[in-house]
Coordinates of C-alpha atoms and ligand atoms in Angstrom, one line a residue:
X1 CA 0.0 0.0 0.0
X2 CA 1.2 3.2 -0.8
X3 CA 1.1 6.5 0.9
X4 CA -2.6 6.9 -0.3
X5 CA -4.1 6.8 2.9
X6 CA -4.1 9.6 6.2
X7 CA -3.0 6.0 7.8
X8 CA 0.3 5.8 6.1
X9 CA 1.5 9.3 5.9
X10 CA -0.8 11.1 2.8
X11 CA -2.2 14.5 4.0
X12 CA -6.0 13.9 5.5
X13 CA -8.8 14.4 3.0
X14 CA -10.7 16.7 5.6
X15 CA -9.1 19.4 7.8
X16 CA -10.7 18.5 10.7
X17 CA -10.4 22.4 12.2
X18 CA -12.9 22.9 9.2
X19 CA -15.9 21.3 11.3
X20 CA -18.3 23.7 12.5
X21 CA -18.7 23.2 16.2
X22 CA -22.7 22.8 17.6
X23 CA -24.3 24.5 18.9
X24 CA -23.9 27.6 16.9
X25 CA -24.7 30.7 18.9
X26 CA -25.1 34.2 17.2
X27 CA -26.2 37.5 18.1
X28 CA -29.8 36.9 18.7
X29 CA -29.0 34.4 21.0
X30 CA -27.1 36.6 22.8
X31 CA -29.5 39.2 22.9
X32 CA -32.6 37.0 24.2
X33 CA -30.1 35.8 27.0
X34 CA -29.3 39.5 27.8
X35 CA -33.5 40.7 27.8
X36 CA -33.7 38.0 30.0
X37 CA -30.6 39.5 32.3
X38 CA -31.3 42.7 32.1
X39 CA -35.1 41.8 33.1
X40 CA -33.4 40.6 36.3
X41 CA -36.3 37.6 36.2
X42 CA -34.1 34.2 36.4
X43 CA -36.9 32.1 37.2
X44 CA -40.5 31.5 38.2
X45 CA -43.4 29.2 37.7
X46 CA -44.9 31.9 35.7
X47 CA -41.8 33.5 34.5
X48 CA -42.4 35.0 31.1
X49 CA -39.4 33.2 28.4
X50 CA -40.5 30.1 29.7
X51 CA -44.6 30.4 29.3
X52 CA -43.5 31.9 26.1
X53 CA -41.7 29.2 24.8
X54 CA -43.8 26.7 26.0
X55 CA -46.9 28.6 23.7
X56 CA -44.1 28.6 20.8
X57 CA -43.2 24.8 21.2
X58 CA -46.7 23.7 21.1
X59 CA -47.9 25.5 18.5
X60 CA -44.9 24.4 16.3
X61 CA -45.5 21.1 16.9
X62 CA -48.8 20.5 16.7
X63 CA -50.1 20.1 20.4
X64 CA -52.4 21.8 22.9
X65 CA -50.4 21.9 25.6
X66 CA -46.5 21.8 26.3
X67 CA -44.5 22.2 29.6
X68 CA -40.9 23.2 29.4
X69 CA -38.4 21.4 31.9
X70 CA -34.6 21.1 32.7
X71 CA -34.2 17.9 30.8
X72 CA -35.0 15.3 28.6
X73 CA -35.3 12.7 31.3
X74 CA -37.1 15.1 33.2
X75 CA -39.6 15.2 30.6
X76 CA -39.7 11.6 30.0
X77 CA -40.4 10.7 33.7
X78 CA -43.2 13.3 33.5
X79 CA -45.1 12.2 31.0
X80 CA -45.0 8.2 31.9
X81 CA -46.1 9.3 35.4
X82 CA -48.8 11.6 34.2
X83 CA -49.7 8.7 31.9
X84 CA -50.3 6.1 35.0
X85 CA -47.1 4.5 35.5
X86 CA -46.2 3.7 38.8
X87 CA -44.0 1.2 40.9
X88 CA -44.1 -2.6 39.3
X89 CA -45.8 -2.0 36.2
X90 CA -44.3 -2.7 32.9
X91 CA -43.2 -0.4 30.2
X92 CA -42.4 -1.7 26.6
X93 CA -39.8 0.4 24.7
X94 CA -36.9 0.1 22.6
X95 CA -33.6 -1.7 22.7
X96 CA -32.1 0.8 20.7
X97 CA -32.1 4.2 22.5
X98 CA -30.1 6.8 24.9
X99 CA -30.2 4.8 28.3
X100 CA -32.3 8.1 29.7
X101 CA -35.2 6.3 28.2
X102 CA -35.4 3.0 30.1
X103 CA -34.0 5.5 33.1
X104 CA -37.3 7.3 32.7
X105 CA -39.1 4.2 33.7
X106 CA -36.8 2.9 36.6
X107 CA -37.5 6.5 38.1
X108 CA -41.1 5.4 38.9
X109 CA -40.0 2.1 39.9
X110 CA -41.5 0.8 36.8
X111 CA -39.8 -2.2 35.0
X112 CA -38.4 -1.6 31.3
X113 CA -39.1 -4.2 29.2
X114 CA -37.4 -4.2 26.0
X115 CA -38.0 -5.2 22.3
X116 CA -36.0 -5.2 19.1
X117 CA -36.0 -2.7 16.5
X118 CA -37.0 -3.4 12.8
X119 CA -33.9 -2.0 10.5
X120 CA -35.5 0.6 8.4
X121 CA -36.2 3.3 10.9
X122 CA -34.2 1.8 13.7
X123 CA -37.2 2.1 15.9
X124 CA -39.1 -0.5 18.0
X125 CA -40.7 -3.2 15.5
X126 CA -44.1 -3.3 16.0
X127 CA -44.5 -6.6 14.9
X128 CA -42.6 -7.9 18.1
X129 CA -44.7 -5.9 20.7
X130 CA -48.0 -7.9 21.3
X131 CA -45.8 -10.8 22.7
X132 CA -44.1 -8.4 25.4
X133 CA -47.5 -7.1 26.9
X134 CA -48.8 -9.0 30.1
X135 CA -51.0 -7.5 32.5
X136 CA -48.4 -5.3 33.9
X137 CA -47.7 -2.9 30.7
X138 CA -49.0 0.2 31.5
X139 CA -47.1 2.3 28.7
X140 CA -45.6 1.8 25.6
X141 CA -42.6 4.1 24.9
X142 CA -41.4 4.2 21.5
X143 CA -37.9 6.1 20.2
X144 CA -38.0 8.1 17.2
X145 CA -34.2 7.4 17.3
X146 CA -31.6 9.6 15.1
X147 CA -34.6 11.8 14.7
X148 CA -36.1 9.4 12.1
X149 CA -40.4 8.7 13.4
X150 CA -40.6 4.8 14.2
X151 CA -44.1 3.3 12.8
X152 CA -46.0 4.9 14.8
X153 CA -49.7 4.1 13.1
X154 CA -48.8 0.7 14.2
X155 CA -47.5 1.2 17.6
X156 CA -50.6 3.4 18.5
X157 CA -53.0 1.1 16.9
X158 CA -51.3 -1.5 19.3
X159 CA -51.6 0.5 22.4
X160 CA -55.5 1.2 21.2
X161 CA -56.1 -2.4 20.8
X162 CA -55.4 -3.0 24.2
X163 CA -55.6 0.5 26.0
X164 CA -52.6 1.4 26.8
X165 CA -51.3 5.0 26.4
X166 CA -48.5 6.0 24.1
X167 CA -45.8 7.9 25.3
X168 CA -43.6 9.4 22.6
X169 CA -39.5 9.4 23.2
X170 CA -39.3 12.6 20.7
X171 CA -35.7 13.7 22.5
X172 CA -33.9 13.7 19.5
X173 CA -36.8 14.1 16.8
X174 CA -37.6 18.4 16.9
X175 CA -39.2 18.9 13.3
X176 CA -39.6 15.8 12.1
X177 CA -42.9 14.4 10.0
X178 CA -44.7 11.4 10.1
X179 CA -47.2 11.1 7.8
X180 CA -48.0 15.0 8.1
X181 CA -48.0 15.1 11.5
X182 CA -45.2 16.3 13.3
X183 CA -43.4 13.7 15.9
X184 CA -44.3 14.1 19.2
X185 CA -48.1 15.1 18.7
X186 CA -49.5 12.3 17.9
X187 CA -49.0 10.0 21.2
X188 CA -50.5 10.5 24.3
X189 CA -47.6 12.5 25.5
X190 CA -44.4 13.1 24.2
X191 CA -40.9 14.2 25.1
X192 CA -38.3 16.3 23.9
X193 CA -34.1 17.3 25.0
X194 CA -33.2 20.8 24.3
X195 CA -29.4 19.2 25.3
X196 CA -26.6 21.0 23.5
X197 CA -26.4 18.2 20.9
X198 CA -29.8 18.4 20.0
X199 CA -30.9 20.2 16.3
X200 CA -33.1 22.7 19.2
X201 CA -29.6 23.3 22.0
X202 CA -30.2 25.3 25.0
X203 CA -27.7 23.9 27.5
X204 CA -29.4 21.3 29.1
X205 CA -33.7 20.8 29.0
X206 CA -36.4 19.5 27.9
X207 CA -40.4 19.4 26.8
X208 CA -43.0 17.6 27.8
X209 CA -45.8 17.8 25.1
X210 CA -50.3 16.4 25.1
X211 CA -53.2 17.2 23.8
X212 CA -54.8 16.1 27.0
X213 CA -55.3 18.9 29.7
X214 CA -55.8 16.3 32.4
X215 CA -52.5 15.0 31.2
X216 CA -50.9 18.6 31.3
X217 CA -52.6 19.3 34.8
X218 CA -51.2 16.0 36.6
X219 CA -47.6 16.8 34.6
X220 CA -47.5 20.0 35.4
X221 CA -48.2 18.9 39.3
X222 CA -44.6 16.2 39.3
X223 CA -42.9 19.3 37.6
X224 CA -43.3 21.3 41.0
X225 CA -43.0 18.9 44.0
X226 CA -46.3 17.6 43.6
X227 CA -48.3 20.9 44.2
X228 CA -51.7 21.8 42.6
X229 CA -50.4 24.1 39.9
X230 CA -53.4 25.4 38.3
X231 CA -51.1 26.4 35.5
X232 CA -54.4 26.6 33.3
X233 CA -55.5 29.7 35.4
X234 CA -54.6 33.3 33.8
X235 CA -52.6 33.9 37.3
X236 CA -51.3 37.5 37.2
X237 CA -47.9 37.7 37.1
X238 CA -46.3 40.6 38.9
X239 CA -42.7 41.1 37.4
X240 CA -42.1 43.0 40.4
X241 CA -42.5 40.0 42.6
X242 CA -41.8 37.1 40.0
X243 CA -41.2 34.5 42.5
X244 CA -44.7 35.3 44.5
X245 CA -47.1 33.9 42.4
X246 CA -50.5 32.4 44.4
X247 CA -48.8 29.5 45.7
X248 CA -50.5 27.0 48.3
X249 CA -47.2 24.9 49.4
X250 CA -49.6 22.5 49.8
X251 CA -47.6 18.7 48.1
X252 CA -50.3 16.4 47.4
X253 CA -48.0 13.7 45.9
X254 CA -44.9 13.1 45.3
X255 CA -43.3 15.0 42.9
X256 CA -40.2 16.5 41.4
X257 CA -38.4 19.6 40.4
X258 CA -38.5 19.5 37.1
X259 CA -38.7 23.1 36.2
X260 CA -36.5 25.0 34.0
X261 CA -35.5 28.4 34.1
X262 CA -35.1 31.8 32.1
X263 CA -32.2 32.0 30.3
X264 CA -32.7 28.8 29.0
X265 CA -35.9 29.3 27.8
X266 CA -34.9 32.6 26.4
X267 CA -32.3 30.7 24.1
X268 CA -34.8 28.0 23.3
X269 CA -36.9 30.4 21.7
X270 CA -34.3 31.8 19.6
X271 CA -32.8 28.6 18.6
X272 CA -36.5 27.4 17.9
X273 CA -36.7 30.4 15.0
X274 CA -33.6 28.5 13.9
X275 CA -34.5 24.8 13.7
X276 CA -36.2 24.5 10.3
X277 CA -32.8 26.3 9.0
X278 CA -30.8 23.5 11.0
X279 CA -33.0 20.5 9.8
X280 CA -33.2 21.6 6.5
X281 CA -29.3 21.9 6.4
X282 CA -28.9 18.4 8.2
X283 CA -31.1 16.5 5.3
X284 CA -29.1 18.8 2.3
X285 CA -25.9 17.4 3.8
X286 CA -27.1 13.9 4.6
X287 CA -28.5 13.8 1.0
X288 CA -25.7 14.6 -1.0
X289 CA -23.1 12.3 1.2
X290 CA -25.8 9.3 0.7
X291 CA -25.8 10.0 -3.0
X292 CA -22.1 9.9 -3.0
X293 CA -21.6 6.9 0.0
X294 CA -24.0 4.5 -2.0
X295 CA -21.9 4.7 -4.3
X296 CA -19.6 1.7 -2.9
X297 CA -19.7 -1.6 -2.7
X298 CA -21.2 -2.5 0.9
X299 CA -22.2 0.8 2.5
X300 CA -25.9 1.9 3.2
X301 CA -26.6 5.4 4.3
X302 CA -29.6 5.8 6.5
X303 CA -33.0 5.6 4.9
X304 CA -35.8 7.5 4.7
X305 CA -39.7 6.3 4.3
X306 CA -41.0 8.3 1.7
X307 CA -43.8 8.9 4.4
X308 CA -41.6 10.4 7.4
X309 CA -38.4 13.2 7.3
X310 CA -36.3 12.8 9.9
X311 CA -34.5 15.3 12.0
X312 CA -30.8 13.5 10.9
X313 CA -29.9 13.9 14.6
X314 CA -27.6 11.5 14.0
X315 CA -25.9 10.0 10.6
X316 CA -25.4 5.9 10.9
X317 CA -24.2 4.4 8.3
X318 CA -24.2 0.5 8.0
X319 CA -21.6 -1.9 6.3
X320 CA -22.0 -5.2 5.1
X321 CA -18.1 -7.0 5.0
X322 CA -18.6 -9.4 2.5
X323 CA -20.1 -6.6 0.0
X324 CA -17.2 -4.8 0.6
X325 CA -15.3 -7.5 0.0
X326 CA -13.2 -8.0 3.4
X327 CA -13.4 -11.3 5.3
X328 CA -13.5 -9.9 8.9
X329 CA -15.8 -10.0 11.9
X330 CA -17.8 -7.0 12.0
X331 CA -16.8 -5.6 15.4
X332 CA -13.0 -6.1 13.3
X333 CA -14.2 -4.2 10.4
X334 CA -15.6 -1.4 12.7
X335 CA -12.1 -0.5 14.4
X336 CA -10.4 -0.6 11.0
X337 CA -13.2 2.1 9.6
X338 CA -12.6 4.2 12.7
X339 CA -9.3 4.2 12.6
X340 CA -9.2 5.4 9.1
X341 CA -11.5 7.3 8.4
X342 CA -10.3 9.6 11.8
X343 CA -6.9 9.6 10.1
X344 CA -8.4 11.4 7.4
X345 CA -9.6 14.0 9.4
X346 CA -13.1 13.1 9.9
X347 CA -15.5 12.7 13.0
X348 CA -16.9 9.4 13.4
X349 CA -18.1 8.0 16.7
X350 CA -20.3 5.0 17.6
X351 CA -22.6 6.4 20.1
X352 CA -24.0 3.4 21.3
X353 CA -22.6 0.2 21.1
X354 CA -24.5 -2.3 22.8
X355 CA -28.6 -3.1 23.3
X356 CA -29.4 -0.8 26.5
X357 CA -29.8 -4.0 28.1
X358 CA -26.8 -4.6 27.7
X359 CA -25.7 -2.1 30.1
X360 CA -24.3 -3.4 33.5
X361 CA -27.7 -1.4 35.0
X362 CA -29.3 -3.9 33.2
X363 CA -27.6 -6.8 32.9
X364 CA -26.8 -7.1 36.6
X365 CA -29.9 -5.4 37.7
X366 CA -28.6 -3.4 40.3
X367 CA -31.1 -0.7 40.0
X368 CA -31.5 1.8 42.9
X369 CA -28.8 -0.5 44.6
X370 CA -30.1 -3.8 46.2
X371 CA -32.1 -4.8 42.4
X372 CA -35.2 -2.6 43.2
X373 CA -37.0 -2.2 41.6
X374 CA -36.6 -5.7 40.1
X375 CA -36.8 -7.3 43.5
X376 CA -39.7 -5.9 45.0
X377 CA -41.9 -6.0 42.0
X378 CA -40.6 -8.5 39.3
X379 CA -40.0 -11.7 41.4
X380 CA -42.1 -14.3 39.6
X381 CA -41.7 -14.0 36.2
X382 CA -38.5 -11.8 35.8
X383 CA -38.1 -9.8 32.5
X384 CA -34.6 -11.2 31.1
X385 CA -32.4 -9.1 29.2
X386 CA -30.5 -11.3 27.3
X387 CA -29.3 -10.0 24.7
X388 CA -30.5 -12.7 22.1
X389 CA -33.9 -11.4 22.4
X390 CA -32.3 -7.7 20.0
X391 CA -30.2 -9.5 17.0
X392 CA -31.2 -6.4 14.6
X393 CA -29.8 -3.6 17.1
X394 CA -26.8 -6.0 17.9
X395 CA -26.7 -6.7 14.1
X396 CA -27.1 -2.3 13.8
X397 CA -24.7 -1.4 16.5
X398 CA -21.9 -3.9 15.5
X399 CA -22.2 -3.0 11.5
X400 CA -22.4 0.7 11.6
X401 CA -20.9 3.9 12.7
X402 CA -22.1 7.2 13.4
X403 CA -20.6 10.2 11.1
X404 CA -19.9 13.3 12.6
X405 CA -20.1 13.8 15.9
X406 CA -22.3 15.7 19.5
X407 CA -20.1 18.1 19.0
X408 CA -19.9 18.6 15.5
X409 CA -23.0 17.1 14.2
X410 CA -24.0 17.0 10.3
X411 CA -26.6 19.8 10.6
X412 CA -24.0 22.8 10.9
X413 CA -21.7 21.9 8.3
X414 CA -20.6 23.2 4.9
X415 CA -21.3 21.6 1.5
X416 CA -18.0 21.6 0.9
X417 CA -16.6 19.2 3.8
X418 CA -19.6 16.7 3.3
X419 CA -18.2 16.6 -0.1
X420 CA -14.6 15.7 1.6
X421 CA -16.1 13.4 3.7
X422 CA -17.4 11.4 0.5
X423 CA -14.0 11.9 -1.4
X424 CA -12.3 10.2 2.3
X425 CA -14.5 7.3 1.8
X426 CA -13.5 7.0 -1.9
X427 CA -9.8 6.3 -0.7
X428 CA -10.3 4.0 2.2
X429 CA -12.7 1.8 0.4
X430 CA -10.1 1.5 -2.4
X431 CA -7.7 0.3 0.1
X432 CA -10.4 -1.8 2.1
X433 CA -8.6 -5.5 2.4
X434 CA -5.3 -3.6 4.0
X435 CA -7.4 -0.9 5.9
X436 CA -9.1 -4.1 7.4
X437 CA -5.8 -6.3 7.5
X438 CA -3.2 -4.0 9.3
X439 CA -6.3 -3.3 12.1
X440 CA -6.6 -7.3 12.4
X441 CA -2.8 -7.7 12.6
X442 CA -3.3 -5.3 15.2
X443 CA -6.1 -6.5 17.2
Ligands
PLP501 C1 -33.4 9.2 22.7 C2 -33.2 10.0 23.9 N1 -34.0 9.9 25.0 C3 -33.8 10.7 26.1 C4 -32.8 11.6 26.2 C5 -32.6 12.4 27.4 O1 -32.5 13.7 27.3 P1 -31.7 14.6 28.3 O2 -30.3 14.4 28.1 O3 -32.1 16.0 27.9 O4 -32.2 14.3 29.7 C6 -31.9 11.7 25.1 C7 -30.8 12.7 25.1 O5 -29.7 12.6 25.0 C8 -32.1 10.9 23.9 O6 -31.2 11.0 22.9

């Protein structure tokens, strides 16, 4: 092999300085952070950025009702609450997420059960979830993951069938379509991160999203310690005395503090007048580097039903060794891509790399220490997580890497760099039986 590869000494096909870091901040960001600053209002149950954005972030996507929060999670545990979760019942979801997810449910002592995903969407396969429900499932918690919708007609027609709620993990899915809806309004509740990575950044928070105002009452209620916020009621809100609103400290359940606070909803708004900009930017670039990737042997871009658009939260790309014509064990293939392809400059992670159940959490089920909530309330038939159960997000997760990166994600960058990233691929897959040979030598 000659010096035609980053590997041996060639000049990188990317300047990796050239990557546009996310988020990207500009002056209107700075200047809603500032109003909020120079308003001297950091927070408040009725504080204005935050009612404001929570109006703007319902209306965008479709619902009634939305509650802003300080995370994802936050959200997530919310909404399966407000839905009727509670300690020893059974949520269904997918093997294939951020482990926030499944946290969600262990956070009202509720046991995740998992099921495999179906390859095209890399979301929960609907065909698998009627054999998972027993008495105990009291929610089913789909992932739109990557930002792509999941089959949702068929996951709520499920939960219809045999009444139980939807609850929508949106976190990384801010814009996307499904079947002219918009993700998230079409459950019974939904969730969304504003996490730096995310296409909508603020920091760190989240949304919790229904069309339900019993739903939105109860939600709002775990948001604030369990209090009867009557968030519904036009309260007048005194800037004056912003954190004297009618207030009964009067808990009457458990509940949390899942509020979020001004400046972060202040940049949430302004990034939210940015997002159809950032999405339509993430699914320019991820089209014209799948035109160019599926272009060699053994490589699949992700799809796209011609029902749903995606968010492209996050590129995966597959590979299939024996169409690419290297004899190698996936896992092998993997660390020889990697290694390559970051040579030339470029950002590839893997995310995940295992089944959540996978995770010690899991697999040990050690839970909130002593295996509760697995050994109070799932003695007699105890859910196994074996990881035989997911062979398509194993088969996903060991045959695929993720392009770009949280910190430099697809949806910020230049034509001209995707365009380096296809030309990087071009050379290692020209070199693939030595780019894959020297990393097995190695290994
Ligand atoms: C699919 C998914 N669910 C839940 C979460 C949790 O969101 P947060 O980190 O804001 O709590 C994330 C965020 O990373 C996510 O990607």
């Amino acid at each position: 092999m000659t010096a035609e590869l980053a590997l041996l000494g060639r000049a990188p096909a990317v300047d990796n300085a050239r990557h546009v870091r996310w988020p990207v901040l500009d002056d209107s960001d700075r200047q809603a952070v500032l109003t909020v600053l120079d308003r001297g209002v950091l927070s408040g149950p009725f504080a204005p950025e935050v009612r404001a954005f929570e109006r703007e972030f319902a209306s965008y996507i479709g619902t009634r009702h939305a509650l802003a929060t300080n995370s994802g999670t936050a959200a997530l545990h919310m909404a399966l609450a407000a839905v009727g979760v509670g300690p020893g019942d059974e949520v269904i979801t997918s093997a294939y997420s951020f482990v926030a997810t499944a946290q969600a449910v262990l956070h009202q002592q509720a046991i995740p059960v998992f099921v495999d995903i179906e390859p095209h969407t890399c979301g929960i396969d609907p065909a698998l979830i009627e054999r998972a429900i027993t008495q105990k499932t009291k929610a089913l918690l789909p992932v739109h993951i990557h930002g792509m919708p999941c089959d949702l007609d068929e996951v709520m027609a499920i939960g219809k069938k045999h009444g139980i709620p939807v609850v929508e993990d949106a976190c990384q899915a801010h814009g996307a379509m499904y079947r002219g809806r918009r993700a998230g309004s079409i459950g019974d509740a939904a969730a969304f991160s504003l996490q730096s990575s995310k296409n909508l950044p603020c920091g760190e928070g989240g949304v919790f999203v229904t069309n339900d105002t019993a739903m939105l009452d109860r939600a709002n209620s775990l948001r604030m310690f369990g209090e009867n916020v009557r968030q519904m009621e036009d309260v007048p809100w005194d800037p004056q005395r912003p954190l004297d609103a009618s207030r009964a400290y009067d808990s009457v359940h458990v509940g949390w503090m899942y509020r979020t606070n001004e400046m972060s909803a202040a940049l949430a708004r302004s990034q939210l007048r940015k997002l159809e900009a950032a999405n339509a930017q993430a699914r320019q670039n991820a089209q014209r580097l799948s035109a160019a990737l599926s272009t060699l042997p053994g490589i699949t871009p992700p799809s796209e039903p011609a029902d749903r658009t995606g968010t492209i939260h996050k590129y995966r790309v597959t590979f299939d060794a024996s169409a690419m014509g290297v004899s190698a064990p996936p896992k092998t293939v993997r660390a020889a891509l990697i290694k390559a392809l970051r040579a030339e400059g470029l950002e590839v992670v893997m995310w995940q790399s295992q089944p959540v159940p996978g995770q010690t959490l899991f697999r040990d089920k050690t839970g909130y220490g002593s295996g509760v909530p697995w050994s109070v309330w799932n003695v007699e038939s105890p859910v196994r997580y074996d990881l035989d159960q997911f062979p398509q997000t194993t088969r996903l997760l060991d045959s695929s890497l993720v392009l770009f990166s949280q910190s430099c994600p697809i949806f910020p960058q230049p034509t001209e760099l995707i365009d380096a990233y296809a030309e990087a691929f071009a050379r290692v897959w020209r070199h693939l039986p030595q780019v894959v040979a020297a990393a097995s030598a190695q290994s």
